[in-house]
Amino acid sequence: MCGIIAITTSSKINVSKMITDGLKKLEYRGYDSVGIATINNGKIQVLKDAGSIDTVNKRMSFEDLEGTIGIGHTRWATHGPPSKENAHPHSDCTGNIIVVHNGIIENYLHLKEALLNKGHQFSSETDSEVIVHLMEEELLKTGRKQSILEAFKQTIAQLEGTYAITLIHSTDPDTIFLARKDSPLVIGVREDIKFAASDIPAFLEYTKKVIVLRNGEIATLTPKAVYIEKNGFRIQPKPVVVSWTAESAQKSGYPHFMLKEIHEQPIALKNTLNINPDIMEKASNKVLKAGKIIFLACGTSYHAGLTGYHQFLRILQKKPLYKIIASEYETYSSLVDEDTLIIAVSQSGETLDVMKAVTHVRKLGASIVSLANVVDSSIPRLSQIPLYTKAGPEIGVAATKTHTAQVALLARLALQVEHDIGQINRTEFKEQLHSLIMDTPQIARTVINQNEFKAKRLASIIDNQQHAYFLARGLNYPIAQEGALKLKEISYIHAEAFPAGESKHGPIALVEPQFPVIMIAPNDRTAKKIQGNAEEMRARRAYVVSVTEKNHEIIKRSDYTFLIPKSSPLIRPISYVIPLQMLAYYTAVRRGFDPDKPKNLAKTVTVE
Ligand code: M6R
């Protein structure tokens, strides 16, 4: 949560405009307050306030700040409500040291008390402000004889919790100081300019050369150099070149990133499924060798993991399979041993709940295969086999294209496993693989083209409802869960998913005339029973919406239908979820909400 950007350059350009643009690209990480600081002729200037970047910038004109070094922050409040005082950057008592921080300083109350006793004046309720006062104290201790870097290291050593920190000091007006623990921080490298940011899109327009800062690393950036150390030892950074384009982080004429990303699914699926077969064989080998397998993830990625779990269940009937929401991992940690394979799914590769669980299972000797969208991010780095979805940057807070890409990658892995254990022969494998790779993007495109208008129309029918149910059975249940999460998180209609048969054990009590019930109803073994469940809902005069493949029995029991082309069980969890994404999007827009910035949510959750 929170977005950070810092820039230092030797060129005669003001960085404030670049910082403001970068903050706009990071706004999905938090948007309740915003601020920027630059150093100009040795003087620090800060502008900050509560509100979105556009509103605050209009009022304060960030771009007018001069200087070739600066830092910026967009906030998702943890300590202290959104206000000018609590907005970052924060400065020390002298106004010479400025910091922006993402994460939580767990021991801040204890540190603050000690600093208050020493006479420091605090101007915010945030945990982050202790960082600058500690730094001031460190420099005071030695009468400023020690270097700023030394004082920075001493400061960081006193912090407990999670942090991505960027700090500048007016007496060293070229240098940005960085530290990272459990909150993401990436460095962008160009000859005359260096960047640090919470995420790559913030500087993608200027460079594709990236260094991901690791936990425990301390770094300094000057216009010409990157210096990194860990535990006192210098680290030689190896930049990676990302394949994302600057265009992929723009709205490109769409009103929202979410809609753009929904439309990008065919290409995201095509790119993701175009994966090196060797890495699939290696991952499959891990699956075959494992005594048990645990799918581990949060939110939408968990729903992708659930689909993977169901695909594996169909193939590996005798192997113990589990699915764990990462934040609940501790309850189930006794399941993990050296014989366990963890399949960790995370778009960002930085979700703290997943990172903590993965770090722990590594200590227990488990193997890790991960799926992530951000190359070289923390979770893939902790894995023996990192698999990447090639969906391009996802800016909308609500995950769409990365979800279907995760489902596609897990389907690809399931197919490999099915072949490698001998359930299907080489010819069947080749046929199914060809269909998965060639048909999936095409089917996704058809679903979008044929259902977008329908989703918009249905949004106008359900937009005044307070609740909605999503019902499905078996492999289709994660589709219902994802549909409910999408609707809930961006349109704020209370939506829940249930296994369809479970609805009569309680949830049906709430159903009344016009209550929307969305049934996931492909022509599979669940079809007959789903028809019965649709009938039960109709009997209570619910508004029944079906997502189906020309199943007339279900269509005649429905008030509204999304038609999906016929496909295999590997592709269905992708094609069936797309109308639900579009329904959530258009419902949010009709209700007057910005789907890219749902309230209280942030794209990457770096707190527990
Ligand atoms: O980056 P991750 O995939 O690990 O993120 C997991 C969840 O935080 C994320 O999917 C969240 O549920 C989104 N709001 C879904 O739209």
Coordinates of C-alpha atoms and ligand atoms in Angstrom, one line a residue:
M1 CA 0.0 0.0 0.0
C2 CA 1.2 3.6 -0.6
G3 CA 3.2 4.5 -3.7
I4 CA 6.7 5.9 -3.6
I5 CA 8.8 7.5 -6.2
A6 CA 12.2 9.2 -6.1
I7 CA 14.3 10.7 -8.9
T8 CA 17.8 12.2 -9.1
T9 CA 19.3 13.5 -12.3
S10 CA 22.4 15.2 -13.7
S11 CA 20.4 16.7 -16.5
K12 CA 19.1 20.2 -16.2
I13 CA 15.4 19.2 -15.8
N14 CA 13.0 19.7 -13.0
V15 CA 12.0 16.3 -11.6
S16 CA 8.7 17.5 -10.1
K17 CA 6.7 16.9 -13.3
M18 CA 8.2 13.4 -13.6
I19 CA 7.5 12.7 -10.0
T20 CA 3.9 13.9 -10.4
D21 CA 3.4 11.7 -13.5
G22 CA 5.0 8.8 -11.7
L23 CA 2.6 9.3 -8.8
K24 CA -0.3 9.1 -11.1
K25 CA 0.9 5.7 -12.3
L26 CA 1.1 4.6 -8.7
E27 CA -2.2 6.0 -7.6
Y28 CA -3.7 2.5 -7.5
R29 CA -1.5 1.8 -4.5
G30 CA -3.3 4.4 -2.3
Y31 CA -5.1 7.7 -3.0
D32 CA -6.2 9.4 0.2
S33 CA -3.4 12.0 0.3
V34 CA -0.3 12.9 -1.7
G35 CA 2.9 14.9 -1.4
I36 CA 6.2 15.8 -3.1
A37 CA 9.5 17.3 -2.0
T38 CA 12.4 18.5 -4.0
I39 CA 15.8 20.1 -3.2
N40 CA 16.6 23.3 -5.0
N41 CA 19.8 25.2 -4.3
G42 CA 20.2 23.2 -1.1
K43 CA 16.7 24.2 0.1
I44 CA 14.0 21.6 0.6
Q45 CA 10.5 22.4 -0.6
V46 CA 7.5 20.3 0.3
L47 CA 3.9 20.3 -1.0
K48 CA 1.3 17.9 0.3
D49 CA -2.3 17.6 1.3
A50 CA -5.2 15.1 1.6
G51 CA -7.0 14.2 -1.6
S52 CA -6.3 12.6 -4.9
I53 CA -3.2 13.6 -7.0
D54 CA -5.3 15.5 -9.5
T55 CA -7.2 17.6 -6.9
V56 CA -4.1 18.4 -4.8
N57 CA -1.9 19.1 -7.8
K58 CA -4.5 21.4 -9.2
R59 CA -4.5 23.4 -6.0
M60 CA -0.8 23.3 -5.2
S61 CA 0.8 22.9 -8.7
F62 CA 3.5 20.3 -7.9
E63 CA 5.1 20.8 -11.3
D64 CA 6.2 24.3 -10.3
L65 CA 8.7 22.9 -7.7
E66 CA 12.2 23.3 -9.0
G67 CA 15.1 20.9 -8.5
T68 CA 16.9 17.9 -10.0
I69 CA 16.2 15.6 -7.0
G70 CA 12.9 14.8 -5.4
I71 CA 10.6 12.3 -3.7
G72 CA 6.9 11.7 -3.9
H73 CA 4.2 9.7 -2.1
T74 CA 0.6 8.7 -2.6
R75 CA -0.9 7.4 0.7
W76 CA -3.1 4.6 1.9
A77 CA -3.7 5.5 5.5
T78 CA -2.6 3.1 8.2
H79 CA -1.7 5.4 11.2
G80 CA -3.7 8.6 11.4
P81 CA -6.6 9.6 9.1
P82 CA -6.0 11.3 5.7
S83 CA -5.0 14.9 6.3
K84 CA -2.3 17.4 5.3
E85 CA -0.3 16.7 8.5
N86 CA -0.4 12.9 7.9
A87 CA 0.4 13.1 4.2
H88 CA 4.0 12.3 3.3
P89 CA 6.8 13.5 2.9
H90 CA 7.6 14.1 6.5
S91 CA 10.5 16.2 7.8
D92 CA 12.6 16.3 10.9
C93 CA 12.7 19.3 13.3
T94 CA 15.3 21.1 11.2
G95 CA 13.5 20.6 7.9
N96 CA 16.7 19.2 6.4
I97 CA 15.8 15.6 6.2
I98 CA 12.7 14.4 4.3
V99 CA 11.3 10.9 4.0
V100 CA 8.5 8.9 2.3
H101 CA 7.7 5.5 3.6
N102 CA 5.5 2.5 2.6
G103 CA 4.8 -0.1 5.3
I104 CA 4.3 -0.1 9.0
I105 CA 6.9 0.8 11.7
E106 CA 5.7 -1.6 14.4
N107 CA 7.8 -0.1 17.2
Y108 CA 7.1 3.5 16.4
L109 CA 5.3 4.3 19.7
H110 CA 8.3 3.3 21.7
L111 CA 10.6 5.2 19.4
K112 CA 8.4 8.3 19.4
E113 CA 8.2 8.4 23.1
A114 CA 12.0 8.3 23.4
L115 CA 12.3 11.0 20.7
L116 CA 9.7 13.2 22.4
N117 CA 11.7 12.9 25.6
K118 CA 14.7 14.2 23.8
G119 CA 12.7 17.3 22.7
H120 CA 11.7 16.3 19.1
Q121 CA 8.5 18.0 17.8
F122 CA 6.2 15.7 15.8
S123 CA 3.7 17.2 13.3
S124 CA 1.8 14.0 12.3
E125 CA 0.2 11.0 13.8
T126 CA 2.0 8.6 11.4
D127 CA 4.4 5.9 12.3
S128 CA 6.6 7.1 9.4
E129 CA 7.6 10.4 11.0
V130 CA 9.9 8.7 13.6
I131 CA 12.3 7.8 10.7
V132 CA 13.4 11.4 10.1
H133 CA 13.6 12.3 13.8
L134 CA 15.7 9.2 14.4
M135 CA 18.0 10.2 11.6
E136 CA 18.3 13.7 12.9
E137 CA 19.2 12.2 16.3
E138 CA 21.8 9.9 14.7
L139 CA 23.5 12.9 13.0
L140 CA 23.3 15.0 16.2
K141 CA 25.0 12.2 18.2
T142 CA 28.3 12.5 16.3
G143 CA 28.1 16.2 15.6
R144 CA 27.5 15.3 12.0
K145 CA 30.9 13.8 11.8
Q146 CA 29.6 10.5 10.4
S147 CA 28.4 10.3 6.9
I148 CA 24.7 10.6 6.1
L149 CA 24.7 7.0 4.8
E150 CA 26.1 5.8 8.2
A151 CA 23.4 7.7 10.1
F152 CA 20.8 6.3 7.7
K153 CA 22.0 2.8 8.4
Q154 CA 21.9 3.4 12.1
T155 CA 18.4 4.7 11.7
I156 CA 17.2 1.7 9.7
A157 CA 18.7 -0.7 12.3
Q158 CA 16.3 0.7 14.9
L159 CA 13.1 0.0 12.9
E160 CA 10.9 -3.0 13.4
G161 CA 8.1 -3.8 10.9
T162 CA 7.9 -3.4 7.2
Y163 CA 9.3 -0.6 5.0
A164 CA 10.2 0.8 1.7
I165 CA 11.9 4.1 2.5
T166 CA 13.3 6.8 0.4
L167 CA 15.0 9.8 2.1
I168 CA 16.9 12.9 1.0
H169 CA 19.0 15.4 3.0
S170 CA 19.5 19.0 2.0
T171 CA 23.3 18.9 2.5
D172 CA 23.7 16.0 0.1
P173 CA 21.5 17.3 -2.7
D174 CA 22.3 14.6 -5.3
T175 CA 21.7 11.5 -3.3
I176 CA 18.6 9.4 -2.5
F177 CA 18.9 6.9 0.4
L178 CA 16.8 3.7 0.2
A179 CA 16.0 0.9 2.5
R180 CA 13.7 -2.1 2.0
K181 CA 12.1 -4.7 4.2
D182 CA 8.9 -6.6 3.0
S183 CA 7.6 -3.6 1.1
P184 CA 8.5 -3.3 -2.6
L185 CA 11.1 -0.9 -3.9
V186 CA 12.5 -1.1 -7.4
I187 CA 15.3 1.0 -8.9
G188 CA 15.2 2.3 -12.5
V189 CA 18.5 2.9 -14.3
R190 CA 19.3 5.3 -17.1
E191 CA 22.7 6.9 -17.9
D192 CA 21.9 10.4 -16.5
I193 CA 19.1 9.6 -14.1
K194 CA 18.1 7.1 -11.4
F195 CA 14.7 6.3 -10.1
A196 CA 13.3 4.4 -7.1
A197 CA 9.6 3.5 -7.0
S198 CA 7.2 1.1 -5.5
D199 CA 6.4 -0.3 -8.9
I200 CA 7.9 -0.3 -12.4
P201 CA 5.1 1.6 -14.3
A202 CA 6.1 4.7 -12.3
F203 CA 9.3 5.1 -14.5
L204 CA 8.6 2.8 -17.4
E205 CA 8.4 5.8 -19.7
Y206 CA 12.0 6.6 -19.1
T207 CA 13.7 3.2 -18.6
K208 CA 13.1 -0.5 -18.8
K209 CA 16.3 -1.3 -16.9
V210 CA 15.3 -2.4 -13.4
I211 CA 17.0 -3.5 -10.2
V212 CA 14.7 -5.0 -7.6
L213 CA 15.9 -4.1 -4.1
R214 CA 15.9 -7.1 -1.7
N215 CA 14.9 -7.3 1.9
G216 CA 17.6 -5.9 4.2
E217 CA 19.4 -4.0 1.4
I218 CA 20.4 -0.4 1.8
A219 CA 21.1 1.7 -1.3
T220 CA 22.1 5.1 -2.5
L221 CA 21.3 6.6 -5.8
T222 CA 23.1 9.5 -7.4
P223 CA 22.5 10.6 -11.0
K224 CA 25.4 8.4 -12.3
A225 CA 25.6 5.5 -9.8
V226 CA 23.7 2.9 -7.9
Y227 CA 25.3 1.6 -4.7
I228 CA 23.8 -1.3 -2.8
E229 CA 24.9 -3.0 0.4
K230 CA 23.6 -5.7 2.8
N231 CA 24.9 -6.4 6.2
G232 CA 27.9 -4.1 5.4
F233 CA 28.8 -6.0 2.2
R234 CA 28.6 -4.4 -1.1
I235 CA 26.3 -6.0 -3.7
Q236 CA 26.8 -5.7 -7.4
P237 CA 23.4 -5.1 -8.8
K238 CA 22.3 -6.9 -12.0
P239 CA 19.6 -4.9 -13.8
V240 CA 17.0 -6.9 -15.6
V241 CA 15.3 -5.5 -18.7
V242 CA 11.5 -5.7 -18.5
S243 CA 9.5 -6.4 -21.7
W244 CA 6.6 -4.1 -20.6
T245 CA 6.0 -1.1 -22.9
A246 CA 5.3 2.5 -21.7
E247 CA 2.1 2.3 -23.6
S248 CA 1.0 -0.7 -21.5
A249 CA 0.9 1.6 -18.5
Q250 CA -1.4 4.2 -20.2
K251 CA -5.2 4.1 -20.5
S252 CA -4.9 4.4 -24.3
G253 CA -8.3 5.9 -24.9
Y254 CA -10.2 3.7 -22.4
P255 CA -12.0 5.6 -19.6
H256 CA -10.5 3.3 -17.0
F257 CA -7.5 0.9 -16.7
M258 CA -9.9 -1.8 -15.6
L259 CA -11.8 -1.7 -18.9
K260 CA -8.6 -1.6 -20.9
E261 CA -7.3 -4.6 -18.9
I262 CA -10.5 -6.6 -19.5
H263 CA -10.0 -5.9 -23.2
E264 CA -6.3 -6.9 -23.1
Q265 CA -7.2 -10.4 -21.9
P266 CA -6.9 -12.1 -25.4
I267 CA -3.3 -10.9 -25.8
A268 CA -2.4 -11.5 -22.1
L269 CA -3.6 -15.1 -22.5
K270 CA -1.7 -15.6 -25.8
N271 CA 1.5 -14.3 -24.3
T272 CA 1.2 -16.2 -21.1
L273 CA 0.5 -19.5 -22.9
N274 CA 3.5 -19.0 -25.1
I275 CA 5.7 -20.4 -22.3
N276 CA 8.9 -22.4 -22.7
P277 CA 7.9 -26.1 -22.5
D278 CA 11.0 -27.0 -20.5
I279 CA 10.0 -24.9 -17.6
M280 CA 6.5 -26.5 -17.6
E281 CA 8.2 -30.0 -17.5
K282 CA 10.3 -28.9 -14.6
A283 CA 7.3 -27.6 -12.7
S284 CA 5.3 -30.7 -13.5
N285 CA 8.2 -32.8 -12.2
K286 CA 8.0 -31.0 -8.9
V287 CA 4.2 -31.8 -8.8
L288 CA 4.9 -35.4 -9.5
K289 CA 7.6 -35.7 -6.9
A290 CA 5.7 -33.9 -4.1
G291 CA 3.9 -36.0 -1.4
K292 CA 1.3 -33.2 -1.0
I293 CA 0.5 -30.0 -2.7
I294 CA -0.8 -26.7 -1.2
F295 CA -2.1 -23.8 -3.3
L296 CA -1.4 -20.6 -1.4
A297 CA -2.6 -17.1 -2.3
C298 CA -4.9 -14.2 -1.4
G299 CA -8.0 -12.5 -3.0
T300 CA -8.4 -12.9 -6.7
S301 CA -5.1 -14.9 -7.0
Y302 CA -6.6 -17.3 -4.4
H303 CA -9.5 -17.9 -6.7
A304 CA -7.1 -18.7 -9.5
G305 CA -5.3 -21.1 -7.1
L306 CA -8.7 -22.7 -6.3
T307 CA -9.2 -23.3 -10.0
G308 CA -5.8 -24.9 -10.1
Y309 CA -6.7 -27.0 -7.1
H310 CA -9.8 -28.3 -8.9
Q311 CA -7.9 -29.0 -12.1
F312 CA -5.3 -31.0 -10.1
L313 CA -8.1 -32.7 -8.1
R314 CA -9.4 -34.1 -11.4
I315 CA -6.0 -35.4 -12.4
L316 CA -4.2 -36.3 -9.1
Q317 CA -7.0 -38.1 -7.4
K318 CA -4.8 -39.9 -4.8
K319 CA -2.4 -37.1 -3.9
P320 CA -3.3 -34.9 -0.9
L321 CA -4.2 -31.4 -2.1
Y322 CA -4.9 -28.4 0.0
K323 CA -5.8 -24.7 -0.6
I324 CA -4.9 -22.1 1.9
I325 CA -5.6 -18.4 2.1
A326 CA -2.1 -17.0 2.8
S327 CA -3.2 -14.9 5.8
E328 CA -4.5 -18.1 7.4
Y329 CA -1.3 -20.0 6.8
E330 CA -0.2 -20.3 10.4
T331 CA -3.3 -22.3 11.3
Y332 CA -2.3 -24.9 8.7
S333 CA 1.5 -24.7 9.0
S334 CA 1.7 -28.2 10.5
L335 CA 0.7 -29.6 7.1
V336 CA 4.0 -28.5 5.7
D337 CA 7.1 -30.7 5.5
E338 CA 10.0 -31.4 3.2
D339 CA 7.7 -33.5 1.0
T340 CA 5.3 -30.6 0.4
L341 CA 5.1 -28.5 -2.8
I342 CA 3.6 -25.0 -2.4
I343 CA 2.1 -23.4 -5.5
A344 CA 2.1 -19.7 -4.5
V345 CA 0.0 -17.4 -6.7
S346 CA 0.5 -13.6 -6.6
Q347 CA 0.1 -11.0 -9.4
S348 CA 2.4 -8.5 -7.7
G349 CA 4.8 -11.1 -6.3
E350 CA 4.9 -8.8 -3.2
T351 CA 1.8 -9.5 -1.2
L352 CA 3.1 -9.7 2.4
D353 CA 0.7 -12.5 3.6
V354 CA 2.0 -14.7 0.8
M355 CA 5.6 -13.7 1.3
K356 CA 5.5 -14.5 5.0
A357 CA 4.0 -17.9 4.4
V358 CA 6.4 -18.7 1.6
T359 CA 9.4 -17.6 3.7
H360 CA 8.2 -19.9 6.4
V361 CA 7.6 -23.0 4.3
R362 CA 11.1 -22.6 2.8
K363 CA 12.5 -22.9 6.3
L364 CA 10.5 -26.1 6.7
G365 CA 12.2 -27.5 3.5
A366 CA 9.1 -27.4 1.2
S367 CA 9.5 -26.7 -2.5
I368 CA 8.0 -23.7 -4.1
V369 CA 6.6 -23.1 -7.5
S370 CA 5.2 -19.6 -7.9
L371 CA 3.1 -17.7 -10.4
A372 CA 3.6 -14.0 -10.6
N373 CA 3.2 -11.2 -13.1
V374 CA 6.0 -8.9 -11.9
V375 CA 9.4 -10.3 -13.0
D376 CA 12.0 -10.7 -10.3
S377 CA 9.6 -9.7 -7.5
S378 CA 10.0 -11.2 -4.1
I379 CA 7.8 -14.3 -4.2
P380 CA 9.3 -15.6 -7.5
R381 CA 12.7 -14.9 -5.9
L382 CA 11.8 -17.1 -3.0
S383 CA 10.8 -20.0 -5.3
Q384 CA 12.7 -22.8 -6.9
I385 CA 10.5 -22.5 -10.1
P386 CA 9.1 -19.0 -10.8
L387 CA 6.4 -19.1 -13.5
Y388 CA 5.4 -15.8 -15.0
T389 CA 2.1 -14.6 -16.4
K390 CA 2.8 -12.3 -19.3
A391 CA -0.2 -10.0 -18.8
G392 CA 1.8 -6.7 -18.9
P393 CA 1.4 -4.2 -16.0
E394 CA -2.0 -4.3 -14.3
I395 CA -2.9 -0.9 -12.9
G396 CA -6.6 -1.3 -12.0
V397 CA -6.9 -2.3 -8.4
A398 CA -9.4 -5.0 -9.4
A399 CA -7.4 -7.9 -10.9
T400 CA -8.8 -9.0 -14.3
K401 CA -6.2 -9.9 -17.0
T402 CA -3.7 -11.2 -14.5
H403 CA -6.4 -13.5 -13.0
T404 CA -7.3 -15.1 -16.3
A405 CA -3.6 -15.4 -17.1
Q406 CA -3.0 -17.2 -13.8
V407 CA -5.9 -19.6 -14.5
A408 CA -4.4 -20.2 -18.0
L409 CA -1.0 -20.9 -16.7
L410 CA -2.3 -23.3 -14.1
A411 CA -4.4 -25.0 -16.8
R412 CA -1.2 -25.4 -18.8
L413 CA 0.6 -26.9 -15.8
A414 CA -2.4 -29.3 -15.2
L415 CA -2.3 -30.4 -18.8
Q416 CA 1.5 -31.1 -18.5
V417 CA 1.0 -33.1 -15.3
E418 CA -1.9 -35.1 -16.9
H419 CA 0.5 -36.0 -19.7
D420 CA 3.5 -36.7 -17.5
I421 CA 1.6 -39.1 -15.2
G422 CA 0.3 -41.0 -18.3
Q423 CA -3.4 -40.1 -18.1
I424 CA -3.3 -38.8 -21.6
N425 CA -0.9 -39.9 -24.4
R426 CA 1.4 -37.7 -26.5
T427 CA -1.2 -37.2 -29.3
E428 CA -4.0 -36.2 -26.9
F429 CA -1.6 -33.9 -25.1
K430 CA -0.5 -32.2 -28.3
E431 CA -4.2 -31.8 -29.4
Q432 CA -5.3 -30.3 -26.0
L433 CA -2.2 -28.1 -25.8
H434 CA -2.9 -26.8 -29.3
S435 CA -6.5 -26.1 -28.4
L436 CA -5.5 -24.4 -25.1
I437 CA -2.9 -22.1 -26.8
M438 CA -4.9 -21.3 -29.9
D439 CA -8.5 -21.3 -28.7
T440 CA -8.2 -19.6 -25.3
P441 CA -7.4 -16.1 -26.6
Q442 CA -10.0 -16.4 -29.4
I443 CA -12.7 -17.5 -27.0
A444 CA -11.9 -14.7 -24.6
R445 CA -12.2 -12.2 -27.5
T446 CA -15.6 -13.7 -28.6
V447 CA -16.9 -13.5 -25.0
I448 CA -15.9 -9.9 -24.7
N449 CA -17.4 -8.9 -28.1
Q450 CA -20.7 -10.8 -27.5
N451 CA -21.3 -9.9 -23.9
E452 CA -20.0 -6.4 -23.2
F453 CA -23.2 -4.7 -24.3
K454 CA -25.2 -7.3 -22.3
A455 CA -23.1 -6.6 -19.2
K456 CA -23.7 -2.9 -19.5
R457 CA -27.5 -3.5 -19.8
L458 CA -27.6 -5.9 -16.9
A459 CA -25.6 -3.3 -14.8
S460 CA -28.5 -0.9 -15.4
I461 CA -31.0 -3.5 -14.1
I462 CA -29.1 -4.5 -10.9
D463 CA -27.4 -1.2 -10.1
N464 CA -29.9 -0.3 -7.3
Q465 CA -29.7 -3.7 -5.6
Q466 CA -28.0 -4.1 -2.2
H467 CA -27.1 -7.8 -2.5
A468 CA -26.3 -10.4 -5.1
Y469 CA -25.5 -14.1 -5.0
F470 CA -23.3 -16.1 -7.3
L471 CA -24.0 -19.8 -7.3
A472 CA -22.0 -22.6 -8.9
R473 CA -20.9 -26.2 -8.3
G474 CA -17.5 -28.0 -8.4
L475 CA -14.8 -26.5 -10.7
N476 CA -17.2 -23.6 -11.4
Y477 CA -17.4 -22.5 -7.8
P478 CA -14.1 -20.4 -7.9
I479 CA -15.6 -18.5 -10.9
A480 CA -18.6 -17.6 -8.8
Q481 CA -16.3 -16.5 -5.9
E482 CA -14.3 -14.3 -8.3
G483 CA -17.5 -12.8 -9.8
A484 CA -18.7 -12.0 -6.3
L485 CA -15.4 -10.4 -5.2
K486 CA -15.3 -8.3 -8.4
L487 CA -18.8 -7.0 -7.9
K488 CA -18.3 -6.3 -4.2
E489 CA -15.0 -4.6 -4.4
I490 CA -15.7 -2.1 -7.0
S491 CA -19.5 -1.5 -7.1
Y492 CA -19.9 -1.9 -3.3
I493 CA -23.0 -4.2 -3.8
H494 CA -22.8 -6.9 -1.1
A495 CA -22.1 -10.0 -3.1
E496 CA -21.5 -13.6 -1.9
A497 CA -20.7 -16.8 -3.7
F498 CA -22.0 -20.2 -2.5
P499 CA -21.8 -23.7 -3.8
A500 CA -25.3 -23.8 -5.4
G501 CA -26.5 -26.7 -3.3
E502 CA -25.5 -24.9 -0.1
S503 CA -27.8 -22.0 -0.9
K504 CA -30.8 -23.7 0.6
H505 CA -29.0 -24.3 3.9
G506 CA -29.2 -20.7 4.8
P507 CA -28.4 -18.0 2.2
I508 CA -31.8 -18.5 0.4
A509 CA -33.4 -16.9 3.5
L510 CA -32.4 -13.4 2.1
V511 CA -33.8 -14.0 -1.4
E512 CA -36.8 -11.8 -2.3
P513 CA -38.3 -10.5 -5.5
Q514 CA -35.7 -9.1 -7.9
F515 CA -32.7 -10.3 -5.8
P516 CA -30.0 -10.9 -8.4
V517 CA -28.7 -14.5 -8.4
I518 CA -26.0 -15.2 -10.9
M519 CA -25.7 -18.9 -11.8
I520 CA -22.5 -20.3 -13.4
A521 CA -24.1 -23.0 -15.6
P522 CA -21.9 -24.7 -18.2
N523 CA -23.1 -27.9 -19.9
D524 CA -21.1 -30.1 -17.6
R525 CA -21.9 -32.6 -14.9
T526 CA -23.2 -29.9 -12.7
A527 CA -25.8 -28.7 -15.2
K528 CA -28.9 -30.7 -14.1
K529 CA -28.5 -29.7 -10.4
I530 CA -27.9 -26.1 -11.3
Q531 CA -31.2 -26.1 -13.2
G532 CA -32.9 -27.2 -10.0
N533 CA -31.2 -24.5 -8.0
A534 CA -32.3 -21.9 -10.6
E535 CA -35.8 -23.2 -10.2
E536 CA -35.6 -22.7 -6.4
M537 CA -34.5 -19.1 -6.9
R538 CA -37.3 -18.4 -9.4
A539 CA -39.8 -19.8 -7.0
R540 CA -38.8 -16.9 -4.7
R541 CA -39.0 -14.5 -7.6
A542 CA -35.3 -13.8 -7.6
Y543 CA -33.8 -12.2 -10.7
V544 CA -31.9 -15.2 -12.2
V545 CA -28.9 -14.5 -14.4
S546 CA -27.2 -17.4 -16.1
V547 CA -23.8 -17.7 -17.6
T548 CA -24.1 -20.7 -19.9
E549 CA -23.5 -22.4 -23.3
K550 CA -26.9 -22.4 -25.1
N551 CA -28.4 -24.7 -22.4
H552 CA -32.1 -24.2 -23.1
E553 CA -33.1 -25.8 -19.8
I554 CA -31.1 -23.1 -17.9
I555 CA -31.9 -20.3 -20.4
K556 CA -35.7 -20.8 -19.9
R557 CA -35.3 -20.6 -16.2
S558 CA -33.3 -17.3 -16.4
D559 CA -34.4 -13.7 -16.6
Y560 CA -31.1 -12.8 -18.3
T561 CA -28.4 -14.8 -20.0
F562 CA -24.7 -14.5 -21.0
L563 CA -23.9 -16.9 -23.7
I564 CA -20.4 -18.4 -23.7
P565 CA -18.8 -20.5 -26.6
K566 CA -18.5 -24.2 -25.8
S567 CA -15.0 -25.1 -24.6
S568 CA -13.0 -27.6 -22.5
P569 CA -12.9 -27.5 -18.7
L570 CA -9.4 -26.1 -18.9
I571 CA -10.7 -23.0 -20.7
R572 CA -14.1 -22.5 -19.0
P573 CA -12.8 -20.9 -15.8
I574 CA -11.4 -18.2 -18.1
S575 CA -14.3 -17.7 -20.5
Y576 CA -17.0 -17.7 -17.8
V577 CA -15.4 -15.2 -15.5
I578 CA -15.1 -12.5 -18.2
P579 CA -18.8 -11.4 -18.3
L580 CA -18.7 -11.2 -14.5
Q581 CA -15.7 -8.8 -14.7
M582 CA -17.6 -6.7 -17.2
L583 CA -20.7 -6.7 -15.1
A584 CA -18.8 -5.5 -12.0
Y585 CA -17.1 -2.8 -14.1
Y586 CA -20.3 -1.4 -15.6
T587 CA -22.2 -1.6 -12.3
A588 CA -19.5 0.4 -10.6
V589 CA -19.6 3.0 -13.3
R590 CA -23.4 3.3 -13.2
R591 CA -23.3 3.7 -9.5
G592 CA -20.8 6.6 -9.9
F593 CA -17.7 4.9 -8.6
D594 CA -14.2 4.9 -10.0
P595 CA -13.5 1.2 -10.7
D596 CA -9.7 1.8 -10.8
K597 CA -9.7 3.1 -7.2
P598 CA -12.1 1.2 -5.0
K599 CA -12.3 2.8 -1.5
N600 CA -10.2 1.3 1.2
L601 CA -8.3 -1.0 -1.2
A602 CA -4.8 -0.9 -2.7
K603 CA -3.3 -2.9 -5.5
T604 CA -0.5 -4.5 -3.5
V605 CA -1.2 -5.4 0.1
T606 CA 2.1 -5.1 2.0
V607 CA 0.6 -5.2 5.5
E608 CA -0.6 -8.3 7.4
Ligands
M6R1 O1 -0.7 -9.3 -5.9 P1 -1.6 -10.4 -5.4 O2 -2.1 -11.2 -6.6 O3 -0.9 -11.3 -4.4 O4 -2.8 -9.8 -4.7 C1 -3.8 -10.5 -4.0 C2 -5.0 -9.7 -3.7 O5 -4.6 -8.7 -2.8 C3 -5.7 -9.2 -4.9 O6 -6.1 -10.2 -5.8 C4 -7.0 -8.5 -4.4 O7 -7.9 -9.4 -3.9 C5 -7.6 -7.6 -5.5 N1 -8.3 -6.6 -4.9 C6 -8.5 -8.4 -6.4 O8 -9.2 -7.6 -7.4

